[in-house]
């Protein structure tokens, strides 16, 4: 009797897990893609030199949106006036804000390679304000945090960002926050899976 009850409890518990973990929009096999999806996949490969991956897998369900998002990402990653280290810092802040595991898993090593202090990365991962940030990092942290949590940027923070990076920098920085929010929302909606064998890097946020 106890065994049957325990088994029933375990089955009930497990039944709630797939809904959280199942990838709703996995990779579409080439032979299952529409003509528009095939064309978008080919254009993506030509532009990025890699097949459709990560957030672009669910986005491929809307081929033109996927291509437009990819092009915006290429600009924000490689042509923005915001230095790469600060751009990657912003991406990690956005990933943490949305608890987006794959976005974090992709960008954490890139951020460290770009020179972001591992102690800063760890603080963000844990949901804490980093203790020791440089002037530029403090500014980017304030800008991103205000945008995500206050849905606006204070006059003081805005003026400092424009002084440091110009009006284009303010737009690019807002764009990085917004673009990676789009990707995080897409990944969370689609429940896009981490690579096999990779444990979720972000712990739950303490409320």
PDB file of C-alpha atoms in Angstrom:
ATOM      1  CA  UNK A   1       0.000   0.000   0.000  1.00  0.00           C
ATOM      2  CA  UNK A   2       2.743   2.424   0.974  1.00  0.00           C
ATOM      3  CA  UNK A   3       4.616   1.488  -2.194  1.00  0.00           C
ATOM      4  CA  UNK A   4       1.557   2.257  -4.324  1.00  0.00           C
ATOM      5  CA  UNK A   5       1.040   5.580  -2.539  1.00  0.00           C
ATOM      6  CA  UNK A   6       4.698   6.478  -2.929  1.00  0.00           C
ATOM      7  CA  UNK A   7       4.612   5.566  -6.596  1.00  0.00           C
ATOM      8  CA  UNK A   8       1.488   7.620  -7.153  1.00  0.00           C
ATOM      9  CA  UNK A   9       3.118  10.600  -5.410  1.00  0.00           C
ATOM     10  CA  UNK A  10       6.276  10.264  -7.532  1.00  0.00           C
ATOM     11  CA  UNK A  11       4.243  10.044 -10.744  1.00  0.00           C
ATOM     12  CA  UNK A  12       2.245  13.090  -9.736  1.00  0.00           C
ATOM     13  CA  UNK A  13       5.425  15.009  -8.933  1.00  0.00           C
ATOM     14  CA  UNK A  14       7.095  14.063 -12.194  1.00  0.00           C
ATOM     15  CA  UNK A  15       3.989  14.963 -14.142  1.00  0.00           C
ATOM     16  CA  UNK A  16       4.536  18.595 -13.195  1.00  0.00           C
ATOM     17  CA  UNK A  17       8.169  18.646 -14.347  1.00  0.00           C
ATOM     18  CA  UNK A  18       7.904  18.161 -18.137  1.00  0.00           C
ATOM     19  CA  UNK A  19       5.615  21.160 -18.420  1.00  0.00           C
ATOM     20  CA  UNK A  20       8.460  23.260 -17.065  1.00  0.00           C
ATOM     21  CA  UNK A  21      11.287  21.555 -18.913  1.00  0.00           C
ATOM     22  CA  UNK A  22       9.871  20.492 -22.279  1.00  0.00           C
ATOM     23  CA  UNK A  23      11.191  22.419 -25.285  1.00  0.00           C
ATOM     24  CA  UNK A  24       8.075  23.740 -26.998  1.00  0.00           C
ATOM     25  CA  UNK A  25       9.844  24.825 -30.169  1.00  0.00           C
ATOM     26  CA  UNK A  26      12.816  22.543 -30.839  1.00  0.00           C
ATOM     27  CA  UNK A  27      14.973  22.650 -33.944  1.00  0.00           C
ATOM     28  CA  UNK A  28      12.991  22.153 -37.146  1.00  0.00           C
ATOM     29  CA  UNK A  29      14.503  19.402 -39.339  1.00  0.00           C
ATOM     30  CA  UNK A  30      15.516  20.685 -42.777  1.00  0.00           C
ATOM     31  CA  UNK A  31      12.993  18.447 -44.510  1.00  0.00           C
ATOM     32  CA  UNK A  32      10.190  19.871 -42.358  1.00  0.00           C
ATOM     33  CA  UNK A  33      10.975  23.550 -42.972  1.00  0.00           C
ATOM     34  CA  UNK A  34       8.799  25.701 -45.204  1.00  0.00           C
ATOM     35  CA  UNK A  35      10.378  27.385 -48.192  1.00  0.00           C
ATOM     36  CA  UNK A  36      10.482  30.657 -46.233  1.00  0.00           C
ATOM     37  CA  UNK A  37      12.179  28.915 -43.303  1.00  0.00           C
ATOM     38  CA  UNK A  38      14.739  27.260 -45.580  1.00  0.00           C
ATOM     39  CA  UNK A  39      15.517  30.594 -47.226  1.00  0.00           C
ATOM     40  CA  UNK A  40      15.856  32.302 -43.832  1.00  0.00           C
ATOM     41  CA  UNK A  41      18.095  29.480 -42.561  1.00  0.00           C
ATOM     42  CA  UNK A  42      20.353  29.851 -45.601  1.00  0.00           C
ATOM     43  CA  UNK A  43      20.554  33.633 -45.170  1.00  0.00           C
ATOM     44  CA  UNK A  44      21.335  33.210 -41.484  1.00  0.00           C
ATOM     45  CA  UNK A  45      24.151  30.767 -42.297  1.00  0.00           C
ATOM     46  CA  UNK A  46      25.569  33.113 -44.934  1.00  0.00           C
ATOM     47  CA  UNK A  47      25.560  36.073 -42.540  1.00  0.00           C
ATOM     48  CA  UNK A  48      26.784  34.339 -39.368  1.00  0.00           C
ATOM     49  CA  UNK A  49      28.761  31.364 -40.759  1.00  0.00           C
ATOM     50  CA  UNK A  50      26.914  29.043 -38.361  1.00  0.00           C
ATOM     51  CA  UNK A  51      23.528  27.307 -38.642  1.00  0.00           C
ATOM     52  CA  UNK A  52      20.468  28.616 -36.828  1.00  0.00           C
ATOM     53  CA  UNK A  53      21.078  28.223 -33.073  1.00  0.00           C
ATOM     54  CA  UNK A  54      19.856  29.244 -29.634  1.00  0.00           C
ATOM     55  CA  UNK A  55      17.076  31.850 -29.649  1.00  0.00           C
ATOM     56  CA  UNK A  56      16.910  31.793 -33.435  1.00  0.00           C
ATOM     57  CA  UNK A  57      15.586  28.219 -33.344  1.00  0.00           C
ATOM     58  CA  UNK A  58      12.167  29.250 -31.971  1.00  0.00           C
ATOM     59  CA  UNK A  59      12.305  32.539 -33.897  1.00  0.00           C
ATOM     60  CA  UNK A  60      12.548  30.564 -37.161  1.00  0.00           C
ATOM     61  CA  UNK A  61       8.803  29.955 -36.798  1.00  0.00           C
ATOM     62  CA  UNK A  62       8.554  33.545 -38.050  1.00  0.00           C
ATOM     63  CA  UNK A  63      11.321  33.608 -40.702  1.00  0.00           C
ATOM     64  CA  UNK A  64      11.384  37.329 -41.442  1.00  0.00           C
ATOM     65  CA  UNK A  65      11.313  38.228 -37.750  1.00  0.00           C
ATOM     66  CA  UNK A  66      14.185  35.810 -37.194  1.00  0.00           C
ATOM     67  CA  UNK A  67      16.277  37.455 -39.918  1.00  0.00           C
ATOM     68  CA  UNK A  68      15.473  40.961 -38.704  1.00  0.00           C
ATOM     69  CA  UNK A  69      16.358  39.960 -35.136  1.00  0.00           C
ATOM     70  CA  UNK A  70      19.608  38.382 -36.326  1.00  0.00           C
ATOM     71  CA  UNK A  71      20.607  41.522 -38.210  1.00  0.00           C
ATOM     72  CA  UNK A  72      19.875  43.703 -35.199  1.00  0.00           C
ATOM     73  CA  UNK A  73      21.926  41.358 -33.033  1.00  0.00           C
ATOM     74  CA  UNK A  74      24.880  41.531 -35.407  1.00  0.00           C
ATOM     75  CA  UNK A  75      24.859  45.322 -35.160  1.00  0.00           C
ATOM     76  CA  UNK A  76      24.488  45.408 -31.385  1.00  0.00           C
ATOM     77  CA  UNK A  77      27.202  42.794 -30.814  1.00  0.00           C
ATOM     78  CA  UNK A  78      29.815  44.003 -33.304  1.00  0.00           C
ATOM     79  CA  UNK A  79      29.108  47.595 -34.384  1.00  0.00           C
ATOM     80  CA  UNK A  80      27.605  49.289 -31.348  1.00  0.00           C
ATOM     81  CA  UNK A  81      29.504  52.198 -29.815  1.00  0.00           C
ATOM     82  CA  UNK A  82      29.217  50.423 -26.447  1.00  0.00           C
ATOM     83  CA  UNK A  83      32.456  48.482 -25.724  1.00  0.00           C
ATOM     84  CA  UNK A  84      32.126  44.695 -25.847  1.00  0.00           C
ATOM     85  CA  UNK A  85      32.814  44.194 -22.129  1.00  0.00           C
ATOM     86  CA  UNK A  86      30.008  46.577 -21.203  1.00  0.00           C
ATOM     87  CA  UNK A  87      27.709  45.154 -23.850  1.00  0.00           C
ATOM     88  CA  UNK A  88      28.205  41.654 -22.465  1.00  0.00           C
ATOM     89  CA  UNK A  89      27.682  42.974 -18.941  1.00  0.00           C
ATOM     90  CA  UNK A  90      24.341  44.369 -20.100  1.00  0.00           C
ATOM     91  CA  UNK A  91      23.407  41.036 -21.666  1.00  0.00           C
ATOM     92  CA  UNK A  92      24.140  39.203 -18.407  1.00  0.00           C
ATOM     93  CA  UNK A  93      22.056  41.710 -16.457  1.00  0.00           C
ATOM     94  CA  UNK A  94      19.187  41.136 -18.869  1.00  0.00           C
ATOM     95  CA  UNK A  95      19.557  37.346 -18.731  1.00  0.00           C
ATOM     96  CA  UNK A  96      19.521  37.479 -14.923  1.00  0.00           C
ATOM     97  CA  UNK A  97      16.519  39.809 -14.899  1.00  0.00           C
ATOM     98  CA  UNK A  98      14.578  37.235 -16.932  1.00  0.00           C
ATOM     99  CA  UNK A  99      16.289  34.183 -15.354  1.00  0.00           C
ATOM    100  CA  UNK A 100      17.100  33.064 -18.897  1.00  0.00           C
ATOM    101  CA  UNK A 101      19.408  30.097 -18.556  1.00  0.00           C
ATOM    102  CA  UNK A 102      20.484  29.659 -22.187  1.00  0.00           C
ATOM    103  CA  UNK A 103      21.138  33.366 -22.728  1.00  0.00           C
ATOM    104  CA  UNK A 104      23.334  33.330 -19.618  1.00  0.00           C
ATOM    105  CA  UNK A 105      25.063  30.071 -20.587  1.00  0.00           C
ATOM    106  CA  UNK A 106      26.005  31.502 -23.996  1.00  0.00           C
ATOM    107  CA  UNK A 107      27.175  34.908 -22.815  1.00  0.00           C
ATOM    108  CA  UNK A 108      28.894  34.265 -19.478  1.00  0.00           C
ATOM    109  CA  UNK A 109      32.126  32.962 -21.101  1.00  0.00           C
ATOM    110  CA  UNK A 110      32.021  35.730 -23.703  1.00  0.00           C
ATOM    111  CA  UNK A 111      31.712  38.361 -20.971  1.00  0.00           C
ATOM    112  CA  UNK A 112      34.663  36.945 -19.056  1.00  0.00           C
ATOM    113  CA  UNK A 113      36.762  36.713 -22.209  1.00  0.00           C
ATOM    114  CA  UNK A 114      35.910  40.362 -22.938  1.00  0.00           C
ATOM    115  CA  UNK A 115      37.416  41.299 -19.574  1.00  0.00           C
ATOM    116  CA  UNK A 116      34.450  41.451 -17.211  1.00  0.00           C
ATOM    117  CA  UNK A 117      35.607  40.643 -13.677  1.00  0.00           C
ATOM    118  CA  UNK A 118      34.459  37.121 -12.661  1.00  0.00           C
ATOM    119  CA  UNK A 119      33.452  38.541  -9.266  1.00  0.00           C
ATOM    120  CA  UNK A 120      31.017  40.878 -11.040  1.00  0.00           C
ATOM    121  CA  UNK A 121      29.672  37.983 -13.090  1.00  0.00           C
ATOM    122  CA  UNK A 122      29.147  35.882  -9.957  1.00  0.00           C
ATOM    123  CA  UNK A 123      27.345  38.689  -8.140  1.00  0.00           C
ATOM    124  CA  UNK A 124      24.951  39.161 -11.042  1.00  0.00           C
ATOM    125  CA  UNK A 125      24.425  35.401 -11.264  1.00  0.00           C
ATOM    126  CA  UNK A 126      23.404  35.366  -7.604  1.00  0.00           C
ATOM    127  CA  UNK A 127      21.119  38.361  -8.071  1.00  0.00           C
ATOM    128  CA  UNK A 128      23.304  40.777  -6.094  1.00  0.00           C
ATOM    129  CA  UNK A 129      24.637  44.211  -6.946  1.00  0.00           C
ATOM    130  CA  UNK A 130      28.370  43.706  -7.568  1.00  0.00           C
ATOM    131  CA  UNK A 131      30.534  45.173  -4.803  1.00  0.00           C
ATOM    132  CA  UNK A 132      33.438  46.465  -6.873  1.00  0.00           C
ATOM    133  CA  UNK A 133      32.616  47.942 -10.259  1.00  0.00           C
ATOM    134  CA  UNK A 134      34.536  50.475 -12.292  1.00  0.00           C
ATOM    135  CA  UNK A 135      32.977  53.795 -13.234  1.00  0.00           C
ATOM    136  CA  UNK A 136      31.738  52.550 -16.618  1.00  0.00           C
ATOM    137  CA  UNK A 137      30.358  49.314 -15.179  1.00  0.00           C
ATOM    138  CA  UNK A 138      28.540  51.226 -12.433  1.00  0.00           C
ATOM    139  CA  UNK A 139      26.981  53.455 -15.067  1.00  0.00           C
ATOM    140  CA  UNK A 140      25.865  50.542 -17.243  1.00  0.00           C
ATOM    141  CA  UNK A 141      24.500  48.728 -14.191  1.00  0.00           C
ATOM    142  CA  UNK A 142      22.432  51.770 -13.200  1.00  0.00           C
ATOM    143  CA  UNK A 143      21.135  52.282 -16.750  1.00  0.00           C
ATOM    144  CA  UNK A 144      20.128  48.646 -17.247  1.00  0.00           C
ATOM    145  CA  UNK A 145      18.684  48.202 -13.774  1.00  0.00           C
ATOM    146  CA  UNK A 146      16.596  51.363 -14.006  1.00  0.00           C
ATOM    147  CA  UNK A 147      15.263  50.361 -17.427  1.00  0.00           C
ATOM    148  CA  UNK A 148      14.324  46.844 -16.370  1.00  0.00           C
ATOM    149  CA  UNK A 149      12.884  47.648 -12.963  1.00  0.00           C
ATOM    150  CA  UNK A 150      11.674  51.252 -13.198  1.00  0.00           C
ATOM    151  CA  UNK A 151      10.767  51.074 -16.915  1.00  0.00           C
ATOM    152  CA  UNK A 152      12.613  54.376 -17.378  1.00  0.00           C
ATOM    153  CA  UNK A 153      16.018  55.996 -16.886  1.00  0.00           C
ATOM    154  CA  UNK A 154      16.584  58.831 -14.428  1.00  0.00           C
ATOM    155  CA  UNK A 155      17.846  62.208 -15.620  1.00  0.00           C
ATOM    156  CA  UNK A 156      21.101  61.717 -13.729  1.00  0.00           C
ATOM    157  CA  UNK A 157      21.862  58.317 -15.249  1.00  0.00           C
ATOM    158  CA  UNK A 158      20.798  59.437 -18.725  1.00  0.00           C
ATOM    159  CA  UNK A 159      23.034  62.517 -18.591  1.00  0.00           C
ATOM    160  CA  UNK A 160      26.022  60.445 -17.490  1.00  0.00           C
ATOM    161  CA  UNK A 161      25.490  57.881 -20.258  1.00  0.00           C
ATOM    162  CA  UNK A 162      25.241  60.597 -22.907  1.00  0.00           C
ATOM    163  CA  UNK A 163      28.331  62.302 -21.523  1.00  0.00           C
ATOM    164  CA  UNK A 164      30.243  59.005 -21.675  1.00  0.00           C
ATOM    165  CA  UNK A 165      28.929  57.391 -24.864  1.00  0.00           C
ATOM    166  CA  UNK A 166      26.965  60.118 -26.649  1.00  0.00           C
ATOM    167  CA  UNK A 167      23.312  59.979 -27.681  1.00  0.00           C
ATOM    168  CA  UNK A 168      24.083  57.070 -29.986  1.00  0.00           C
ATOM    169  CA  UNK A 169      25.511  55.226 -27.000  1.00  0.00           C
ATOM    170  CA  UNK A 170      22.305  55.796 -25.031  1.00  0.00           C
ATOM    171  CA  UNK A 171      20.288  54.413 -27.931  1.00  0.00           C
ATOM    172  CA  UNK A 172      22.650  51.461 -28.439  1.00  0.00           C
ATOM    173  CA  UNK A 173      22.611  50.654 -24.737  1.00  0.00           C
ATOM    174  CA  UNK A 174      18.808  50.773 -24.663  1.00  0.00           C
ATOM    175  CA  UNK A 175      18.859  48.612 -27.786  1.00  0.00           C
ATOM    176  CA  UNK A 176      21.050  45.960 -26.157  1.00  0.00           C
ATOM    177  CA  UNK A 177      18.727  45.795 -23.153  1.00  0.00           C
ATOM    178  CA  UNK A 178      15.672  45.631 -25.387  1.00  0.00           C
ATOM    179  CA  UNK A 179      17.067  43.149 -27.897  1.00  0.00           C
ATOM    180  CA  UNK A 180      18.226  40.650 -25.301  1.00  0.00           C
ATOM    181  CA  UNK A 181      14.929  41.078 -23.488  1.00  0.00           C
ATOM    182  CA  UNK A 182      13.213  40.042 -26.738  1.00  0.00           C
ATOM    183  CA  UNK A 183      15.454  36.969 -26.945  1.00  0.00           C
ATOM    184  CA  UNK A 184      14.934  36.143 -23.266  1.00  0.00           C
ATOM    185  CA  UNK A 185      11.167  36.445 -23.610  1.00  0.00           C
ATOM    186  CA  UNK A 186      11.232  34.232 -26.705  1.00  0.00           C
ATOM    187  CA  UNK A 187      13.399  31.597 -25.023  1.00  0.00           C
ATOM    188  CA  UNK A 188      11.283  31.598 -21.873  1.00  0.00           C
ATOM    189  CA  UNK A 189       8.068  31.356 -23.892  1.00  0.00           C
ATOM    190  CA  UNK A 190       9.438  28.520 -26.044  1.00  0.00           C
ATOM    191  CA  UNK A 191      11.111  26.810 -23.054  1.00  0.00           C
ATOM    192  CA  UNK A 192      14.196  26.383 -25.191  1.00  0.00           C
ATOM    193  CA  UNK A 193      16.404  23.707 -23.678  1.00  0.00           C
ATOM    194  CA  UNK A 194      20.002  24.001 -22.570  1.00  0.00           C
ATOM    195  CA  UNK A 195      22.513  21.789 -24.417  1.00  0.00           C
ATOM    196  CA  UNK A 196      22.400  18.141 -23.275  1.00  0.00           C
ATOM    197  CA  UNK A 197      24.251  17.583 -20.016  1.00  0.00           C
ATOM    198  CA  UNK A 198      24.444  21.306 -19.130  1.00  0.00           C
ATOM    199  CA  UNK A 199      23.041  22.188 -15.712  1.00  0.00           C
ATOM    200  CA  UNK A 200      21.066  25.444 -15.357  1.00  0.00           C
ATOM    201  CA  UNK A 201      23.690  28.085 -14.456  1.00  0.00           C
ATOM    202  CA  UNK A 202      21.323  30.551 -12.758  1.00  0.00           C
ATOM    203  CA  UNK A 203      20.027  29.846  -9.251  1.00  0.00           C
ATOM    204  CA  UNK A 204      16.496  30.958  -8.320  1.00  0.00           C
ATOM    205  CA  UNK A 205      16.299  34.587  -7.235  1.00  0.00           C
ATOM    206  CA  UNK A 206      15.537  35.104  -3.564  1.00  0.00           C
ATOM    207  CA  UNK A 207      12.471  37.287  -3.174  1.00  0.00           C
TER     208      UNK A 207
END
